[in-house]
Short mmCIF file of C-alpha atoms in Angstrom, two decimals:
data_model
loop_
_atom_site.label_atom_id
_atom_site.label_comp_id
_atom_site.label_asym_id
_atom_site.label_seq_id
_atom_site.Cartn_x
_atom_site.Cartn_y
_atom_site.Cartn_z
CA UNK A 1 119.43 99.24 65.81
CA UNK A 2 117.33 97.21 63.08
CA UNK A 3 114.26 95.22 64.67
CA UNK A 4 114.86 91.21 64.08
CA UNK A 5 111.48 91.37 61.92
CA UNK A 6 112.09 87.21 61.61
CA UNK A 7 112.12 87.46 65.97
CA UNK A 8 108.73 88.85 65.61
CA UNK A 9 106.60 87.41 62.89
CA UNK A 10 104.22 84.84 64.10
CA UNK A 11 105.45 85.75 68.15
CA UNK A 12 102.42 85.76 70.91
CA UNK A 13 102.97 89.20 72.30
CA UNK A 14 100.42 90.13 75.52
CA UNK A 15 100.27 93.80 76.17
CA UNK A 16 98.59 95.25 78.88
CA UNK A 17 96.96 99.03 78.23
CA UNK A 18 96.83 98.55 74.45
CA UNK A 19 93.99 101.35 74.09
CA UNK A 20 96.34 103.87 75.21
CA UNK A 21 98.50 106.60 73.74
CA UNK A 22 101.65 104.25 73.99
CA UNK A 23 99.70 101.39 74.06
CA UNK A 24 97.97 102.24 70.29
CA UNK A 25 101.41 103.11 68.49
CA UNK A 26 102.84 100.18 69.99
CA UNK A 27 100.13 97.47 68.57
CA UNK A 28 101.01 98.80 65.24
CA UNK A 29 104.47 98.56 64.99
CA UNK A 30 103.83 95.02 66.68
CA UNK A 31 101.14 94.77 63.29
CA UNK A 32 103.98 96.24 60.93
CA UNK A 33 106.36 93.27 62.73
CA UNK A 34 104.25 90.56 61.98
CA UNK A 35 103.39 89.50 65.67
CA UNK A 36 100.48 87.83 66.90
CA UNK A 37 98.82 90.49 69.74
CA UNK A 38 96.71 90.21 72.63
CA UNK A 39 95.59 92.89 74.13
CA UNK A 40 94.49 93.73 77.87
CA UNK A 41 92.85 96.82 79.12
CA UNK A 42 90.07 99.00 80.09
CA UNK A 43 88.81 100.79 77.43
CA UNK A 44 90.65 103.75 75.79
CA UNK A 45 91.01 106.70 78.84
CA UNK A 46 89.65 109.67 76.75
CA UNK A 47 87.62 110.81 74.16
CA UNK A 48 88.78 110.62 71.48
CA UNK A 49 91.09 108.34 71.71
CA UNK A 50 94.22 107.34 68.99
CA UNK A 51 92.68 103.27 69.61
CA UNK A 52 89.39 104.08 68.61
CA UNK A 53 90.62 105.94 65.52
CA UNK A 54 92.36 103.23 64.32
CA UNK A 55 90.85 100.36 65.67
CA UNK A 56 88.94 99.20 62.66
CA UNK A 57 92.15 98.27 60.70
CA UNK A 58 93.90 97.02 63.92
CA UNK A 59 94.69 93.30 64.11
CA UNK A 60 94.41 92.64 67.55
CA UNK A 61 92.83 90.33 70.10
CA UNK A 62 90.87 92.77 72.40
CA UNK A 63 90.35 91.93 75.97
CA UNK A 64 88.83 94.29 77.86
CA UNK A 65 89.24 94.49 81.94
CA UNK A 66 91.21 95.89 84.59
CA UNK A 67 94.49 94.66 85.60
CA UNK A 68 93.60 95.35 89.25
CA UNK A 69 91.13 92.13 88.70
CA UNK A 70 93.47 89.22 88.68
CA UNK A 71 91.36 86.25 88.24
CA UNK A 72 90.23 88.65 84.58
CA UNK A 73 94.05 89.07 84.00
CA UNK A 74 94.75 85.40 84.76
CA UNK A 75 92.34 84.23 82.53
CA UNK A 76 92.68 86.73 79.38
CA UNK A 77 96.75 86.18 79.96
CA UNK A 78 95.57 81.86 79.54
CA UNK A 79 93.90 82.29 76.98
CA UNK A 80 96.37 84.41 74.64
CA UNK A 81 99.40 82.15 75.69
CA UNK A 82 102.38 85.00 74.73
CA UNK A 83 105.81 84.38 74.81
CA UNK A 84 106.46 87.90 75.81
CA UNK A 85 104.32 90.49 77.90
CA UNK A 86 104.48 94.48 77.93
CA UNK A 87 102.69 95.91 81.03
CA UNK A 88 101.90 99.18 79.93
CA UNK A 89 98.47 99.26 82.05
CA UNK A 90 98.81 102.54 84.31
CA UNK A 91 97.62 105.40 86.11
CA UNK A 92 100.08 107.74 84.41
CA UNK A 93 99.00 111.49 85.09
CA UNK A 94 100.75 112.95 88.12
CA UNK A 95 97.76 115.25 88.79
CA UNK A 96 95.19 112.56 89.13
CA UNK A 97 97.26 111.13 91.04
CA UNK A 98 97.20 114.29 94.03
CA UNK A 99 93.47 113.48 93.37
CA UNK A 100 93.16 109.47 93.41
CA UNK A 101 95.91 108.35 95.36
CA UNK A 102 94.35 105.26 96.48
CA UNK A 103 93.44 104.46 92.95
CA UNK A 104 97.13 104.93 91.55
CA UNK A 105 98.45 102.83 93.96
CA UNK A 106 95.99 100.15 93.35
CA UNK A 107 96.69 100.03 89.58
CA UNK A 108 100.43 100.74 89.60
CA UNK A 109 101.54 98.36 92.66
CA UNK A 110 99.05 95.55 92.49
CA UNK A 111 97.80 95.90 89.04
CA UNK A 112 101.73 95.10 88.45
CA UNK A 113 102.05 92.45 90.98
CA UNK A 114 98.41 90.52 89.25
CA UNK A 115 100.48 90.95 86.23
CA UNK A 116 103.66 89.06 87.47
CA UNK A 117 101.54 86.62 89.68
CA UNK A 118 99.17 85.76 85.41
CA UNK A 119 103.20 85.49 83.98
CA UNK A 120 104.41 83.07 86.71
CA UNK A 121 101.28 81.24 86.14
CA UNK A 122 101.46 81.05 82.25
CA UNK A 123 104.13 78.29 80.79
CA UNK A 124 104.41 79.93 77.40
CA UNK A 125 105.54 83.47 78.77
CA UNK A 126 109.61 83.37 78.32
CA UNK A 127 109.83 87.10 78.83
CA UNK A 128 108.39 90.49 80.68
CA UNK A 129 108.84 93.72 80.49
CA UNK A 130 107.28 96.17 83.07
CA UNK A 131 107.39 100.10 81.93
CA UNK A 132 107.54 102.52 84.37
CA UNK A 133 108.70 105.95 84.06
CA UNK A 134 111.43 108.62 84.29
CA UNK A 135 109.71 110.09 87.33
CA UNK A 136 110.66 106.75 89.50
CA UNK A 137 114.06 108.55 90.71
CA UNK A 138 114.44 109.91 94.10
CA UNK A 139 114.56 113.48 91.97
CA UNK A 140 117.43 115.31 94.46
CA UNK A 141 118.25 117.76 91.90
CA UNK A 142 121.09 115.91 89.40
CA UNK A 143 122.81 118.09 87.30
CA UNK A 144 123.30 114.53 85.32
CA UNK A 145 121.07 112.50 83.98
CA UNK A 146 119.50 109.90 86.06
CA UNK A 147 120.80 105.95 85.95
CA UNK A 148 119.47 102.85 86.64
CA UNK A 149 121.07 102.69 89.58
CA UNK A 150 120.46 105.64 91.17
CA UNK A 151 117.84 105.79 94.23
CA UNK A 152 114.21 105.06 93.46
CA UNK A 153 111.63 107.33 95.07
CA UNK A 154 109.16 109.69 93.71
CA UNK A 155 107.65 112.87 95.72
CA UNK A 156 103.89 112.33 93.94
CA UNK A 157 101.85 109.25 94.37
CA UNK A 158 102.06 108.73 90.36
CA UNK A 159 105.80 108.55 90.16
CA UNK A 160 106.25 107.14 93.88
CA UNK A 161 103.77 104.39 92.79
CA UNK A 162 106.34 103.48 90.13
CA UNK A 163 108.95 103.34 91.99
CA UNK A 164 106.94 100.73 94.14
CA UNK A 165 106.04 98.96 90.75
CA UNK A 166 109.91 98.48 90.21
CA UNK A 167 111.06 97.20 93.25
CA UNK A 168 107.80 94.76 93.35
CA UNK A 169 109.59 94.00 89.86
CA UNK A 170 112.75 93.20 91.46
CA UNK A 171 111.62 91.14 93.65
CA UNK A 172 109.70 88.97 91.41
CA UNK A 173 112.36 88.62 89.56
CA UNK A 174 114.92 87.39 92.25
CA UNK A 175 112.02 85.44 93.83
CA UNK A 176 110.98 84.16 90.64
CA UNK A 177 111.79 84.66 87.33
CA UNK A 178 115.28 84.08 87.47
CA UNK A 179 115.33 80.33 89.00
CA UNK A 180 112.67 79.94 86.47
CA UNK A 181 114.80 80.97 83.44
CA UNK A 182 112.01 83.93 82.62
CA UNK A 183 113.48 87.15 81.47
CA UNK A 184 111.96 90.46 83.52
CA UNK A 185 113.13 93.77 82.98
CA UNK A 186 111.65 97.16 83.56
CA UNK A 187 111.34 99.85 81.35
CA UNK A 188 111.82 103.80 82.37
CA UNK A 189 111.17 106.42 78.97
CA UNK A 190 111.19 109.77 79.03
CA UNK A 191 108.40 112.23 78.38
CA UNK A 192 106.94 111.14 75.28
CA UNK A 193 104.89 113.28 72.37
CA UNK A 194 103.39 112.17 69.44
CA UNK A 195 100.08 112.14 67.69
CA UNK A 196 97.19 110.48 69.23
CA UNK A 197 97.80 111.41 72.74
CA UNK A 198 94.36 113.42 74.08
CA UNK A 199 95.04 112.99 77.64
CA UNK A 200 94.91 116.57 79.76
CA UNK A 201 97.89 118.02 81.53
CA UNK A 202 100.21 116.62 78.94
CA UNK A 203 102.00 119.50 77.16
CA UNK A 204 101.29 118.75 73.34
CA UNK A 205 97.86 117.35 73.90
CA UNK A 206 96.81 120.60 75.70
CA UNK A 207 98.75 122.94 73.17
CA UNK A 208 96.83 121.44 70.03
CA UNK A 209 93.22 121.72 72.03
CA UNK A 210 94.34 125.31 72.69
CA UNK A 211 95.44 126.19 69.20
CA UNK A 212 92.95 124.52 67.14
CA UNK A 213 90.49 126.92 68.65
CA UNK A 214 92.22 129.85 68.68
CA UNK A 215 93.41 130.05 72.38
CA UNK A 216 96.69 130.53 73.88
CA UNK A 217 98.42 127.78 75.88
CA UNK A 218 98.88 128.01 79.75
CA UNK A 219 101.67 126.31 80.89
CA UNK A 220 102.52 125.96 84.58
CA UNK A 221 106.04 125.61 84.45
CA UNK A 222 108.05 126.92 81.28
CA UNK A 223 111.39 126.30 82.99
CA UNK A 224 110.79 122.64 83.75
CA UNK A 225 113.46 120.41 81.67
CA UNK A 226 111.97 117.34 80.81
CA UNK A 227 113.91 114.42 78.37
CA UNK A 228 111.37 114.52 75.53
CA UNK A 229 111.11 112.23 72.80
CA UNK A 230 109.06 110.71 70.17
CA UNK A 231 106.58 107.53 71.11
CA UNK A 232 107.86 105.07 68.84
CA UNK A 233 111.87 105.82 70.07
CA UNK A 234 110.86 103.95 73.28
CA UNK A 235 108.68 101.82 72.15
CA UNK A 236 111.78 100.95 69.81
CA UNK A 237 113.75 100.26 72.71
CA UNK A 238 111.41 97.86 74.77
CA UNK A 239 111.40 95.90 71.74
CA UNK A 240 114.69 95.53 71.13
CA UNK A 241 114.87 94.33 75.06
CA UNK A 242 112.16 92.06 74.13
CA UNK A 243 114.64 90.53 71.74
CA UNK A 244 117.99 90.61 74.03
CA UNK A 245 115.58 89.34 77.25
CA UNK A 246 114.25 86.16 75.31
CA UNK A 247 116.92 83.60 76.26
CA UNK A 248 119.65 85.70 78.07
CA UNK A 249 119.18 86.80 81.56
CA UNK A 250 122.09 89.33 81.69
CA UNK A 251 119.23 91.61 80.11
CA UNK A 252 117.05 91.17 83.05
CA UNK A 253 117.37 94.58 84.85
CA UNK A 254 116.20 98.18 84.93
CA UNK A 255 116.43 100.17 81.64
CA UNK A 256 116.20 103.90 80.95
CA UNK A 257 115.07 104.96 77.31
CA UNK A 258 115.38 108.89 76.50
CA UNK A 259 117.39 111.34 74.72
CA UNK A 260 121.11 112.10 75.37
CA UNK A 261 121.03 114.96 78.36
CA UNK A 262 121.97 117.53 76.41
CA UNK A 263 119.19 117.39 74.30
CA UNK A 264 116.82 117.99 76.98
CA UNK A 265 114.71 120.95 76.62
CA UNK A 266 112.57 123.31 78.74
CA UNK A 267 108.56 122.97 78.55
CA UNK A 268 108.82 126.41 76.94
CA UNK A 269 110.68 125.71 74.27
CA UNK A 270 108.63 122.38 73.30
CA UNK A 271 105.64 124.88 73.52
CA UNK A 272 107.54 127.38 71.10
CA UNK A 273 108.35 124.85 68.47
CA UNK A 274 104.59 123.03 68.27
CA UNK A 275 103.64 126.69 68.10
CA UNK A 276 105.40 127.61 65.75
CA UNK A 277 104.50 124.39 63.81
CA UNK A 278 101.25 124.63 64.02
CA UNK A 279 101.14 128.61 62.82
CA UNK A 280 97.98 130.51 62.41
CA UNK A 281 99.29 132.39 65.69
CA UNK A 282 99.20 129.89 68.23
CA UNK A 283 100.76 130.77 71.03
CA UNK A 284 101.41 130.70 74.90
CA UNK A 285 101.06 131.98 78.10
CA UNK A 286 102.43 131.08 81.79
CA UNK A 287 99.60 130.27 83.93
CA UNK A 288 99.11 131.52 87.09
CA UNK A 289 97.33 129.52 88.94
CA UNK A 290 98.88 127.48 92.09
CA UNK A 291 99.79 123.73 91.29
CA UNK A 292 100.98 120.68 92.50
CA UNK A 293 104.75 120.31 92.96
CA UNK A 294 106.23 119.04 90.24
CA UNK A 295 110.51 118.87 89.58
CA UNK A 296 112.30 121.26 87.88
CA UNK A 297 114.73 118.97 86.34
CA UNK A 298 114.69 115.90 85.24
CA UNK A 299 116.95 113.83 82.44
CA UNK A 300 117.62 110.40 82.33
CA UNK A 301 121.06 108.36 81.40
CA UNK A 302 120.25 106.21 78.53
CA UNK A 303 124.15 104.86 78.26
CA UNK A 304 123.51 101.51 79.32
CA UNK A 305 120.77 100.91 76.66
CA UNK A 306 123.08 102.24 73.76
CA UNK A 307 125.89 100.46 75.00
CA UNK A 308 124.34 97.18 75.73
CA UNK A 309 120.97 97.06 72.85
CA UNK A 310 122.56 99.67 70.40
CA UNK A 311 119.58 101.83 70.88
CA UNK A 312 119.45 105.73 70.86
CA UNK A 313 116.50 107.90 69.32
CA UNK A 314 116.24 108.47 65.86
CA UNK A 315 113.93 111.40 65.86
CA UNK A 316 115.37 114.56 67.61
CA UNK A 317 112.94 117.31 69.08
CA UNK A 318 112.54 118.86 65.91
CA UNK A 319 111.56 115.60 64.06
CA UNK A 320 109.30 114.59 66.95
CA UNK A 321 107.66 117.98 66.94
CA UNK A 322 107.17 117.97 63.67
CA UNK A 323 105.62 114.26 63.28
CA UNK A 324 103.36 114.81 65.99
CA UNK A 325 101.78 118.13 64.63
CA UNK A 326 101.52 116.47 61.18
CA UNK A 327 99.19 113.77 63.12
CA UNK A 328 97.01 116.11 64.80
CA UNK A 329 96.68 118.66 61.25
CA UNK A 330 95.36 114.90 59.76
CA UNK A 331 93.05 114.62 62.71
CA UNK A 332 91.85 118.03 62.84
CA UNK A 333 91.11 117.98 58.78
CA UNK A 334 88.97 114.70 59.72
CA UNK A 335 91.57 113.06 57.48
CA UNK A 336 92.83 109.28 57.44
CA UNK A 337 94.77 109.22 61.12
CA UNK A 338 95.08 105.20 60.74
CA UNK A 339 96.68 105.73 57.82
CA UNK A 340 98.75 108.56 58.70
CA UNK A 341 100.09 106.59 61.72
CA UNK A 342 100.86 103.85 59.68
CA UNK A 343 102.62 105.56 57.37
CA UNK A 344 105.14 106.76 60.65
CA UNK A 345 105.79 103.19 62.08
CA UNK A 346 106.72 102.41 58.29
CA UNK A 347 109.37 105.15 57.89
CA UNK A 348 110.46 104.70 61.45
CA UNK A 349 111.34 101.25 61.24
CA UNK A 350 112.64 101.50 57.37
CA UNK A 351 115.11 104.22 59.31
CA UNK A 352 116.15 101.14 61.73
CA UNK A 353 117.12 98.66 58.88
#
């Protein structure tokens, strides 16, 4: 599953929503790889944020703007010349989404389409990759996990909007990309964890703000199964696409990226184990309160990526537990984070070689 450093030194990468959680961790294993980055977003979507923590040792050209401007896009996207582009740029929390519907359509359905129409327009770009989500599955219950073929859908506007952003991608690509000999492929990861990631609503996020003072956790629903996983095991996979997509269109297609089935786990038993991580009697509590409808089950077949790219996660739920509480003690102790994170894309891709 070893990363073709050789692929990667010197190679014009674009990424769209580099000051995010994903977006962060994924500039520096792009830095660790040797590739030349260009960055596209608005600026980092909380406070703090795992960009601006780092982002004095990042090399990385910084664009700021919105994908939902295209003539920005268009221009930044010129400018950079990539070979290969990760859209990232998203509305990604299901609640806001209940709240800003219009918005999340307008970032995850256009914002993707102004990100096709800057690739079409840009000779250099050879290959795309849009990520999505899990959550873009018409979710009818599955005792198995969900595969690429199955029905998209989406009951919220956040994971419905994805769904849109995939078959916007498929159409591009049949419209497009293919007669032009440009490799597109989406992207769909499982719920990921891992230092750096302040947004609210998100399990880990909310436990350490909850611990680190002393509260308990409330958790909506503890019986929710979700396919967690550590940030850099997808992030692993869209690069290894990356690789397989540049100059072979049998890659261009939908791709899931999350942990075998089985190792799914309930949102209580996540909460348990950063609990019990993080000691000093943290612990949690169901909350009450009436919320949005969210699915009880949801795990994702990852067989064709294994088969096909020879990926599968290196870090089970204990390791990713573990390396994301070690992340947060660094950034609670007002320690060296950039360093610390560092120090995790080095070990994680040493384990690949």
């Amino acid at each position: 599953m070893a990363l073709d450093r050789d692929f990667w030194a010197g190679r014009r990468v674009f990424v769209t929503g580099h000051t995010g959680f994903k977006g962060s961790w994924l500039l520096l294993m792009l830095e660790a790889l040797g590739a030349h980055v260009a960055g596209f977003s608005l600026g980092p979507p909380t406070r703090p944020a795992m960009f601006d923590l780092i982002d004095e040792t990042l090399r990385c050209d910084d664009h700021r703007g919105d994908v939902r401007d295209a003539a920005m896009l268009a221009a930044a996207m010129a400018q950079a010349a990539p070979d290969i582009v990760i859209h990232m740029a998203a509305q990604a929390l299901v609640r806001v989404s209940y709240a800003e519907p219009v918005e999340t359509y307008a970032t995850n359905v256009m914002g993707t389409v102004h990100v096709l129409e800057a690739c079409r327009r840009t000779p250099s770009v050879r290959a795309v990759i849009i990520v999505t989500t899990d959550k873009c599955y018409e979710n009818i219950g599955l005792a198995r996990g969900y595969a690429e073929d199955d029905r998209l859908g989406g009951h919220d506007p956040y994971s419905n909007s994805k769904a849109c952003a995939e078959l916007v991608t498929s159409a591009y690509r049949d419209s497009y990309f293919a007669a032009a000999g440009i490799g597109l492929a989406s992207a769909r990861a499982g719920n990921v964890i891992g230092g750096g990631d302040f947004a609210e609503d998100r399990l880990v996020p909310d436990a350490i703000r909850a611990f680190a003072v002393g509260a308990a956790l409330a958790i909506r629903n503890p019986l929710a199964i979700r396919p967690w996983q550590h940030v850099l095991d997808p992030l692993t996979g869209y690069l290894l696409l990356a690789e397989r997509l540049h100059g072979d269109a049998g890659f261009a297609r939908g791709w899931n990226f999350g942990p075998p089935a089985a190792a799914a786990a309930q949102v209580r038993a996540v909460a348990d184990r950063v609990a019990a991580s993080w000691g000093a009697g943290a612990t949690w509590v169901q909350d009450p309160g009436s919320h949005p409808h969210e699915a009880a089950t949801l795990t994702l077949d990852s067989g064709l990526a294994t088969a096909q790219l020879g990926w599968h996660p290196r870090h089970d739920l204990a390791a990713a537990v573990a390396l994301s509480v070690d992340w947060y003690r660094c950034w609670h102790a007002a320690g060296d984070v950039a360093a610390v994170s560092r120090q995790q894309v080095a070990a994680h891709l040493a384990g690949l070689d």
